[in-house]
mmCIF file of C-alpha atoms and ligand atoms in Angstrom:
data_model
loop_
_atom_site.group_PDB
_atom_site.id
_atom_site.type_symbol
_atom_site.label_atom_id
_atom_site.label_comp_id
_atom_site.label_asym_id
_atom_site.label_seq_id
_atom_site.Cartn_x
_atom_site.Cartn_y
_atom_site.Cartn_z
ATOM 1 C CA UNK W 1498 -7.062 -24.083 4.229
ATOM 2 C CA UNK W 1499 -6.891 -20.591 2.728
ATOM 3 C CA UNK W 1500 -3.652 -19.012 1.549
ATOM 4 C CA UNK W 1501 -3.311 -16.409 4.330
ATOM 5 C CA UNK W 1502 -4.847 -18.290 7.257
ATOM 6 C CA UNK W 1503 -3.135 -17.303 10.522
ATOM 7 C CA UNK W 1504 -1.517 -14.155 9.132
ATOM 8 C CA UNK W 1505 -2.052 -10.582 10.325
ATOM 9 C CA UNK W 1506 -1.829 -7.834 7.692
ATOM 10 C CA UNK W 1507 -1.958 -4.029 7.819
ATOM 11 C CA UNK W 1508 -3.168 -2.262 4.689
ATOM 12 C CA UNK W 1509 -2.759 1.523 4.676
ATOM 13 C CA UNK W 1510 -5.162 3.640 2.658
ATOM 14 C CA UNK W 1511 -7.856 0.981 2.848
ATOM 15 C CA UNK W 1512 -10.889 3.255 2.885
ATOM 16 C CA UNK W 1513 -11.309 2.984 -0.882
ATOM 17 C CA UNK W 1514 -9.643 2.050 -4.146
ATOM 18 C CA UNK W 1515 -6.743 -0.355 -4.252
ATOM 19 C CA UNK W 1516 -6.243 -0.519 -0.486
ATOM 20 C CA UNK W 1517 -9.844 -1.631 0.055
ATOM 21 C CA UNK W 1518 -9.525 -4.246 -2.705
ATOM 22 C CA UNK W 1519 -6.309 -5.694 -1.237
ATOM 23 C CA UNK W 1520 -7.762 -5.704 2.291
ATOM 24 C CA UNK W 1521 -10.843 -7.597 1.088
ATOM 25 C CA UNK W 1522 -8.781 -10.125 -0.849
ATOM 26 C CA UNK W 1523 -6.502 -10.745 2.136
ATOM 27 C CA UNK W 1524 -9.506 -11.282 4.389
ATOM 28 C CA UNK W 1525 -11.075 -13.693 1.872
ATOM 29 C CA UNK W 1526 -7.797 -15.636 2.001
ATOM 30 C CA UNK W 1527 -8.032 -15.857 5.790
ATOM 31 C CA UNK W 1528 -5.833 -12.985 7.030
ATOM 32 C CA UNK W 1529 -6.906 -10.743 9.892
ATOM 33 C CA UNK W 1530 -6.698 -7.308 8.320
ATOM 34 C CA UNK W 1531 -6.068 -3.909 9.886
ATOM 35 C CA UNK W 1532 -7.564 -1.284 7.605
ATOM 36 C CA UNK W 1533 -6.211 2.193 8.061
ATOM 37 C CA UNK W 1534 -6.802 5.672 6.638
ATOM 38 C CA UNK W 1535 -7.300 9.178 7.935
ATOM 39 C CA UNK W 1536 -10.058 9.927 10.439
ATOM 40 C CA UNK W 1537 -11.507 12.483 8.036
ATOM 41 C CA UNK W 1538 -10.586 12.401 4.374
ATOM 42 C CA UNK W 1539 -10.193 15.844 2.826
ATOM 43 C CA UNK W 1540 -10.802 14.358 -0.637
ATOM 44 C CA UNK W 1541 -14.587 14.150 -0.432
ATOM 45 C CA UNK W 1542 -14.338 10.752 -2.144
ATOM 46 C CA UNK W 1543 -16.581 7.901 -1.035
ATOM 47 C CA UNK W 1544 -15.328 5.233 1.341
ATOM 48 C CA UNK W 1545 -14.276 4.931 4.972
ATOM 49 C CA UNK W 1546 -12.316 2.357 6.924
ATOM 50 C CA UNK W 1547 -15.471 1.449 8.878
ATOM 51 C CA UNK W 1548 -17.267 0.662 5.618
ATOM 52 C CA UNK W 1549 -14.326 -1.446 4.433
ATOM 53 C CA UNK W 1550 -14.287 -3.330 7.740
ATOM 54 C CA UNK W 1551 -18.054 -3.899 7.635
ATOM 55 C CA UNK W 1552 -17.764 -5.217 4.065
ATOM 56 C CA UNK W 1553 -15.077 -7.683 5.153
ATOM 57 C CA UNK W 1554 -17.101 -8.806 8.176
ATOM 58 C CA UNK W 1555 -20.184 -9.268 5.992
ATOM 59 C CA UNK W 1556 -18.170 -11.812 4.004
ATOM 60 C CA UNK W 1557 -17.159 -13.641 7.186
ATOM 61 C CA UNK W 1558 -13.685 -12.099 7.485
ATOM 62 C CA UNK W 1559 -11.989 -10.284 10.349
ATOM 63 C CA UNK W 1560 -11.025 -6.614 10.100
ATOM 64 C CA UNK W 1561 -9.893 -3.948 12.546
ATOM 65 C CA UNK W 1562 -10.406 -0.361 11.385
ATOM 66 C CA UNK W 1563 -7.773 1.996 12.793
ATOM 67 C CA UNK W 1564 -7.669 5.691 11.993
ATOM 68 C CA UNK W 1565 -4.157 6.746 11.118
ATOM 69 C CA UNK W 1566 -2.628 9.479 9.027
ATOM 70 C CA UNK W 1567 0.516 7.726 7.818
ATOM 71 C CA UNK W 1568 2.449 10.991 7.668
ATOM 72 C CA UNK W 1569 1.944 11.552 11.413
ATOM 73 C CA UNK W 1570 4.566 9.776 13.510
ATOM 74 C CA UNK W 1571 2.554 9.573 16.732
ATOM 75 C CA UNK W 1572 -0.500 8.168 14.894
ATOM 76 C CA UNK W 1573 1.631 5.506 13.188
ATOM 77 C CA UNK W 1574 3.225 4.558 16.516
ATOM 78 C CA UNK W 1575 -0.220 4.336 18.157
ATOM 79 C CA UNK W 1576 -1.579 2.217 15.308
ATOM 80 C CA UNK W 1577 1.236 -0.315 15.608
ATOM 81 C CA UNK W 1578 0.777 -0.469 19.386
ATOM 82 C CA UNK W 1579 -2.958 -1.045 18.946
ATOM 83 C CA UNK W 1580 -2.388 -3.814 16.434
ATOM 84 C CA UNK W 1581 0.102 -5.510 18.745
ATOM 85 C CA UNK W 1582 -2.312 -5.278 21.683
ATOM 86 C CA UNK W 1583 -5.039 -6.899 19.599
ATOM 87 C CA UNK W 1584 -3.116 -9.509 17.576
ATOM 88 C CA UNK W 1585 0.391 -9.748 19.047
ATOM 89 C CA UNK W 1586 2.015 -10.035 15.612
ATOM 90 C CA UNK W 1587 2.277 -8.365 12.210
ATOM 91 C CA UNK W 1588 3.108 -10.493 9.198
ATOM 92 C CA UNK W 1589 2.404 -8.169 6.272
ATOM 93 C CA UNK W 1590 2.436 -4.397 5.828
ATOM 94 C CA UNK W 1591 1.065 -2.993 2.584
ATOM 95 C CA UNK W 1592 2.143 0.618 2.072
ATOM 96 C CA UNK W 1593 -0.696 1.604 -0.216
ATOM 97 C CA UNK W 1594 -1.852 5.011 1.120
ATOM 98 C CA UNK W 1595 -0.947 7.616 -1.411
ATOM 99 C CA UNK W 1596 -1.862 10.923 -2.965
ATOM 100 C CA UNK W 1597 -2.030 11.107 -6.738
ATOM 101 C CA UNK W 1598 -1.615 14.625 -8.073
ATOM 102 C CA UNK W 1599 -0.478 14.140 -11.629
ATOM 103 C CA UNK W 1600 0.489 16.243 -14.568
ATOM 104 C CA UNK W 1601 0.800 19.653 -12.925
ATOM 105 C CA UNK W 1602 3.567 22.034 -13.847
ATOM 106 C CA UNK W 1603 6.141 23.016 -11.243
ATOM 107 C CA UNK W 1604 4.829 26.579 -11.397
ATOM 108 C CA UNK W 1605 1.327 25.419 -10.409
ATOM 109 C CA UNK W 1606 2.421 23.481 -7.347
ATOM 110 C CA UNK W 1607 2.625 25.359 -4.110
ATOM 111 C CA UNK W 1608 5.235 24.260 -1.625
ATOM 112 C CA UNK W 1609 2.747 23.097 0.986
ATOM 113 C CA UNK W 1610 1.279 20.589 -1.520
ATOM 114 C CA UNK W 1611 4.739 19.379 -2.499
ATOM 115 C CA UNK W 1612 5.483 18.765 1.177
ATOM 116 C CA UNK W 1613 2.154 16.997 1.699
ATOM 117 C CA UNK W 1614 2.733 14.626 -1.235
ATOM 118 C CA UNK W 1615 6.204 13.781 0.017
ATOM 119 C CA UNK W 1616 4.840 13.366 3.544
ATOM 120 C CA UNK W 1617 2.177 10.827 2.548
ATOM 121 C CA UNK W 1618 3.914 8.969 -0.296
ATOM 122 C CA UNK W 1619 7.447 8.797 1.136
ATOM 123 C CA UNK W 1620 7.522 9.742 4.837
ATOM 124 C CA UNK W 1621 4.416 7.566 5.397
ATOM 125 C CA UNK W 1622 6.031 4.274 4.283
ATOM 126 C CA UNK W 1623 9.231 5.240 6.126
ATOM 127 C CA UNK W 1624 7.245 5.678 9.363
ATOM 128 C CA UNK W 1625 5.112 2.556 9.013
ATOM 129 C CA UNK W 1626 8.137 0.382 8.181
ATOM 130 C CA UNK W 1627 10.152 1.933 11.018
ATOM 131 C CA UNK W 1628 7.521 1.080 13.655
ATOM 132 C CA UNK W 1629 6.559 -2.330 12.269
ATOM 133 C CA UNK W 1630 10.138 -3.450 11.723
ATOM 134 C CA UNK W 1631 11.009 -4.256 15.385
ATOM 135 C CA UNK W 1632 7.952 -6.543 15.503
ATOM 136 C CA UNK W 1633 9.029 -8.405 12.380
ATOM 137 C CA UNK W 1634 12.644 -8.598 13.565
ATOM 138 C CA UNK W 1635 11.434 -10.354 16.710
ATOM 139 C CA UNK W 1636 9.410 -12.745 14.572
ATOM 140 C CA UNK W 1637 12.374 -13.230 12.196
ATOM 141 C CA UNK W 1638 9.839 -13.114 9.389
ATOM 142 C CA UNK W 1639 7.742 -10.485 7.706
ATOM 143 C CA UNK W 1640 6.763 -8.801 4.544
ATOM 144 C CA UNK W 1641 6.636 -5.197 3.351
ATOM 145 C CA UNK W 1642 4.822 -4.443 0.105
ATOM 146 C CA UNK W 1643 5.090 -0.933 -1.363
ATOM 147 C CA UNK W 1644 2.624 0.144 -4.005
ATOM 148 C CA UNK W 1645 4.711 1.573 -6.807
ATOM 149 C CA UNK W 1646 3.847 3.050 -10.150
ATOM 150 C CA UNK W 1647 4.882 3.013 -13.780
ATOM 151 C CA UNK W 1648 5.614 6.718 -13.315
ATOM 152 C CA UNK W 1649 8.802 5.669 -11.483
ATOM 153 C CA UNK W 1650 10.437 4.871 -14.787
ATOM 154 C CA UNK W 1651 8.159 6.542 -17.326
ATOM 155 C CA UNK W 1652 7.806 10.281 -17.501
ATOM 156 C CA UNK W 1653 4.026 10.281 -17.125
ATOM 157 C CA UNK W 1654 3.176 11.542 -13.682
ATOM 158 C CA UNK W 1655 4.796 14.950 -13.663
ATOM 159 C CA UNK W 1656 7.166 16.610 -11.242
ATOM 160 C CA UNK W 1657 5.052 16.150 -8.115
ATOM 161 C CA UNK W 1658 3.908 12.503 -8.188
ATOM 162 C CA UNK W 1659 6.700 10.667 -10.020
ATOM 163 C CA UNK W 1660 9.527 11.683 -7.668
ATOM 164 C CA UNK W 1661 7.536 10.392 -4.691
ATOM 165 C CA UNK W 1662 7.137 6.955 -6.302
ATOM 166 C CA UNK W 1663 10.782 6.910 -7.425
ATOM 167 C CA UNK W 1664 11.814 7.623 -3.829
ATOM 168 C CA UNK W 1665 9.507 4.900 -2.508
ATOM 169 C CA UNK W 1666 10.987 2.466 -5.016
ATOM 170 C CA UNK W 1667 14.580 3.137 -3.953
ATOM 171 C CA UNK W 1668 13.601 3.182 -0.260
ATOM 172 C CA UNK W 1669 12.120 -0.292 -0.723
ATOM 173 C CA UNK W 1670 15.126 -1.687 -2.597
ATOM 174 C CA UNK W 1671 17.545 -0.384 0.052
ATOM 175 C CA UNK W 1672 15.340 -1.637 2.886
ATOM 176 C CA UNK W 1673 15.153 -5.073 1.260
ATOM 177 C CA UNK W 1674 18.919 -5.364 1.541
ATOM 178 C CA UNK W 1675 19.022 -3.964 5.068
ATOM 179 C CA UNK W 1676 16.440 -6.332 6.563
ATOM 180 C CA UNK W 1677 17.223 -9.468 4.565
ATOM 181 C CA UNK W 1678 19.180 -10.969 7.466
ATOM 182 C CA UNK W 1679 15.958 -10.902 9.533
ATOM 183 C CA UNK W 1680 14.106 -12.849 6.849
ATOM 184 C CA UNK W 1681 11.902 -9.873 6.001
ATOM 185 C CA UNK W 1682 10.896 -9.457 2.369
ATOM 186 C CA UNK W 1683 10.458 -6.020 0.806
ATOM 187 C CA UNK W 1684 8.936 -5.804 -2.647
ATOM 188 C CA UNK W 1685 7.235 -3.255 -4.866
ATOM 189 C CA UNK W 1686 3.914 -3.976 -6.508
ATOM 190 C CA UNK W 1687 3.194 -1.880 -9.567
ATOM 191 C CA UNK W 1688 -0.559 -2.222 -10.114
ATOM 192 C CA UNK W 1689 -0.791 -0.428 -13.449
ATOM 193 C CA UNK W 1690 -3.603 1.990 -14.278
ATOM 194 C CA UNK W 1691 -6.692 1.448 -12.108
ATOM 195 C CA UNK W 1692 -10.332 2.480 -12.065
ATOM 196 C CA UNK W 1693 -10.135 3.654 -8.477
ATOM 197 C CA UNK W 1694 -11.959 6.516 -6.812
ATOM 198 C CA UNK W 1695 -8.675 8.431 -6.761
ATOM 199 C CA UNK W 1696 -8.214 7.961 -10.525
ATOM 200 C CA UNK W 1697 -11.758 9.119 -11.196
ATOM 201 C CA UNK W 1698 -10.838 12.703 -10.301
ATOM 202 C CA UNK W 1699 -7.635 12.846 -12.371
ATOM 203 C CA UNK W 1700 -8.688 14.539 -15.630
ATOM 204 C CA UNK W 1701 -6.319 12.696 -17.936
ATOM 205 C CA UNK W 1702 -7.216 9.302 -16.441
ATOM 206 C CA UNK W 1703 -10.550 9.680 -18.242
ATOM 207 C CA UNK W 1704 -8.741 9.377 -21.565
ATOM 208 C CA UNK W 1705 -7.532 5.830 -20.927
ATOM 209 C CA UNK W 1706 -10.356 4.790 -18.557
ATOM 210 C CA UNK W 1707 -11.285 1.895 -20.875
ATOM 211 C CA UNK W 1708 -7.722 0.497 -20.548
ATOM 212 C CA UNK W 1709 -7.756 0.641 -16.747
ATOM 213 C CA UNK W 1710 -8.577 -2.367 -14.576
ATOM 214 C CA UNK W 1711 -10.687 -2.618 -11.445
ATOM 215 C CA UNK W 1712 -8.542 -2.559 -8.268
ATOM 216 C CA UNK W 1713 -9.758 -6.121 -7.518
ATOM 217 C CA UNK W 1714 -7.555 -7.383 -10.389
ATOM 218 C CA UNK W 1715 -4.493 -6.660 -8.238
ATOM 219 C CA UNK W 1716 -5.679 -9.020 -5.452
ATOM 220 C CA UNK W 1717 -3.950 -12.274 -6.528
ATOM 221 C CA UNK W 1718 -0.633 -10.503 -7.053
ATOM 222 C CA UNK W 1719 -0.867 -8.895 -3.595
ATOM 223 C CA UNK W 1720 -1.634 -12.309 -2.055
ATOM 224 C CA UNK W 1721 1.352 -13.876 -3.814
ATOM 225 C CA UNK W 1722 3.650 -11.183 -2.404
ATOM 226 C CA UNK W 1723 2.173 -11.526 1.093
ATOM 227 C CA UNK W 1724 3.279 -15.157 1.122
ATOM 228 C CA UNK W 1725 6.954 -14.348 0.568
ATOM 229 C CA UNK W 1726 9.837 -13.931 2.957
ATOM 230 C CA UNK W 1727 13.421 -12.888 2.335
ATOM 231 C CA UNK W 1728 14.453 -16.461 1.579
ATOM 232 C CA UNK W 1729 11.915 -16.795 -1.215
ATOM 233 C CA UNK W 1730 11.486 -13.406 -2.879
ATOM 234 C CA UNK W 1731 12.733 -9.942 -2.005
ATOM 235 C CA UNK W 1732 14.014 -6.709 -3.541
ATOM 236 C CA UNK W 1733 11.802 -7.151 -6.615
ATOM 237 C CA UNK W 1734 9.299 -5.076 -8.526
ATOM 238 C CA UNK W 1735 6.280 -7.005 -9.693
ATOM 239 C CA UNK W 1736 4.124 -5.596 -12.470
ATOM 240 C CA UNK W 1737 0.492 -6.635 -12.052
ATOM 241 C CA UNK W 1738 0.092 -6.670 -15.826
ATOM 242 C CA UNK W 1739 2.893 -9.224 -16.240
ATOM 243 C CA UNK W 1740 2.142 -11.185 -13.095
ATOM 244 C CA UNK W 1741 0.449 -14.095 -14.843
ATOM 245 C CA UNK W 1742 3.195 -14.784 -17.364
ATOM 246 C CA UNK W 1743 6.266 -13.865 -15.337
ATOM 247 C CA UNK W 1744 5.415 -15.293 -11.949
ATOM 248 C CA UNK W 1745 3.583 -18.389 -13.076
ATOM 249 C CA UNK W 1746 0.002 -17.519 -12.120
HETATM 250 P P1 NAP X 2182 -7.426 6.428 -3.910
HETATM 251 O O1 NAP X 2182 -8.652 5.839 -4.473
HETATM 252 O O2 NAP X 2182 -7.259 7.901 -3.941
HETATM 253 O O3 NAP X 2182 -7.199 5.898 -2.430
HETATM 254 C C1 NAP X 2182 -6.120 6.405 -1.681
HETATM 255 C C2 NAP X 2182 -6.162 5.846 -0.280
HETATM 256 O O4 NAP X 2182 -5.081 6.414 0.462
HETATM 257 C C3 NAP X 2182 -7.444 6.197 0.448
HETATM 258 O O5 NAP X 2182 -7.829 5.118 1.253
HETATM 259 C C4 NAP X 2182 -7.008 7.384 1.314
HETATM 260 O O6 NAP X 2182 -7.815 7.435 2.486
HETATM 261 C C5 NAP X 2182 -5.598 6.956 1.670
HETATM 262 N N1 NAP X 2182 -4.781 8.046 2.165
HETATM 263 C C6 NAP X 2182 -4.466 9.207 1.548
HETATM 264 N N2 NAP X 2182 -3.714 9.964 2.352
HETATM 265 C C7 NAP X 2182 -3.559 9.275 3.505
HETATM 266 C C8 NAP X 2182 -2.886 9.532 4.721
HETATM 267 N N3 NAP X 2182 -2.211 10.670 4.933
HETATM 268 N N4 NAP X 2182 -2.907 8.586 5.697
HETATM 269 C C9 NAP X 2182 -3.598 7.438 5.508
HETATM 270 N N5 NAP X 2182 -4.266 7.129 4.381
HETATM 271 C C10 NAP X 2182 -4.240 8.050 3.397
HETATM 272 O O7 NAP X 2182 -6.135 5.888 -4.676
HETATM 273 P P2 NAP X 2182 -5.839 4.485 -5.414
HETATM 274 O O8 NAP X 2182 -5.982 4.700 -6.857
HETATM 275 O O9 NAP X 2182 -6.550 3.384 -4.730
HETATM 276 O O10 NAP X 2182 -4.265 4.387 -5.147
HETATM 277 C C11 NAP X 2182 -3.735 3.596 -4.110
HETATM 278 C C12 NAP X 2182 -2.229 3.504 -4.298
HETATM 279 O O11 NAP X 2182 -1.943 2.966 -5.584
HETATM 280 C C13 NAP X 2182 -1.503 4.860 -4.235
HETATM 281 O O12 NAP X 2182 -0.279 4.688 -3.572
HETATM 282 C C14 NAP X 2182 -1.269 5.195 -5.692
HETATM 283 O O13 NAP X 2182 -0.157 6.028 -5.870
HETATM 284 C C15 NAP X 2182 -1.025 3.807 -6.265
HETATM 285 N N6 NAP X 2182 -1.283 3.670 -7.706
HETATM 286 C C16 NAP X 2182 -2.512 3.973 -8.221
HETATM 287 C C17 NAP X 2182 -2.712 3.829 -9.599
HETATM 288 C C18 NAP X 2182 -4.047 4.163 -10.205
HETATM 289 O O14 NAP X 2182 -4.170 4.091 -11.445
HETATM 290 N N7 NAP X 2182 -5.051 4.519 -9.426
HETATM 291 C C19 NAP X 2182 -1.683 3.374 -10.422
HETATM 292 C C20 NAP X 2182 -0.461 3.073 -9.863
HETATM 293 C C21 NAP X 2182 -0.261 3.218 -8.491
HETATM 294 P P3 NAP X 2182 -8.440 8.745 3.130
HETATM 295 O O15 NAP X 2182 -8.449 9.822 2.085
HETATM 296 O O16 NAP X 2182 -9.816 8.258 3.521
HETATM 297 O O17 NAP X 2182 -7.550 9.032 4.279
#
């Protein structure tokens, strides 16, 4: 018996980086995983949802790739409908999709980019939670995991990125309270600095590259959170770096 046998999980932003690592780990633990990202990534970075799904299937797992821009309401609605048609339930939603534009001055940021960062990092989780929530309310069980950041509390990310993660943090804490009566857990996972594809194009990430961990290191923490409900663990922020000591793993 694996830890996530019988569960259905959606991981947003699973074409590369942390999302791909969490999706793979969930599938190894027996979950059926929906891997989502945009149909065409404007980043030019390697990785697609089809490749993630093929990697999972090659290891004997089950994955459903679904194209979805999380900032687009109709695409989010369609994704949830597709998942329900295929699996009939959703146990875990990992809000991982995110844009990392760090360290720029307010004068360098044009308004369209500000709006795009807010749309992906804040509106995205709002939309995915909004459309998944009725499913979990029916089940009277479920689990939302938001990928947070140390930039929520430390002034490291700059005026564009940090406010998006601070907003996601508070959104998650408020949602945890709102949905507790339906036995739905909402927690924030702060993965710490990663060696992801996204990090590889942030100039100052090169300076502490040796201190960063591979996204796969976050897997056990993400599995632990996926096993929670509102009776066991909700409204918390878990730091990957302290996971072993603090949470007994
Ligand atoms: P990454 O390598 O850049 O991957 C980002 C993922 O998000 C990709 O799969 C990308 O897919 C997807 N994505 C971007 N915009 C999207 C949209 N509109 N709709 C759907 N998917 C979208 O980044 P990462 O380092 O793995 O970061 C993942 C998460 O961890 C982010 O929320 C980030 O803020 C957080 N985080 C990262 C670090 C770090 O050190 N890297 C530290 C703390 C927190 P497509 O481009 O293919 O659509």
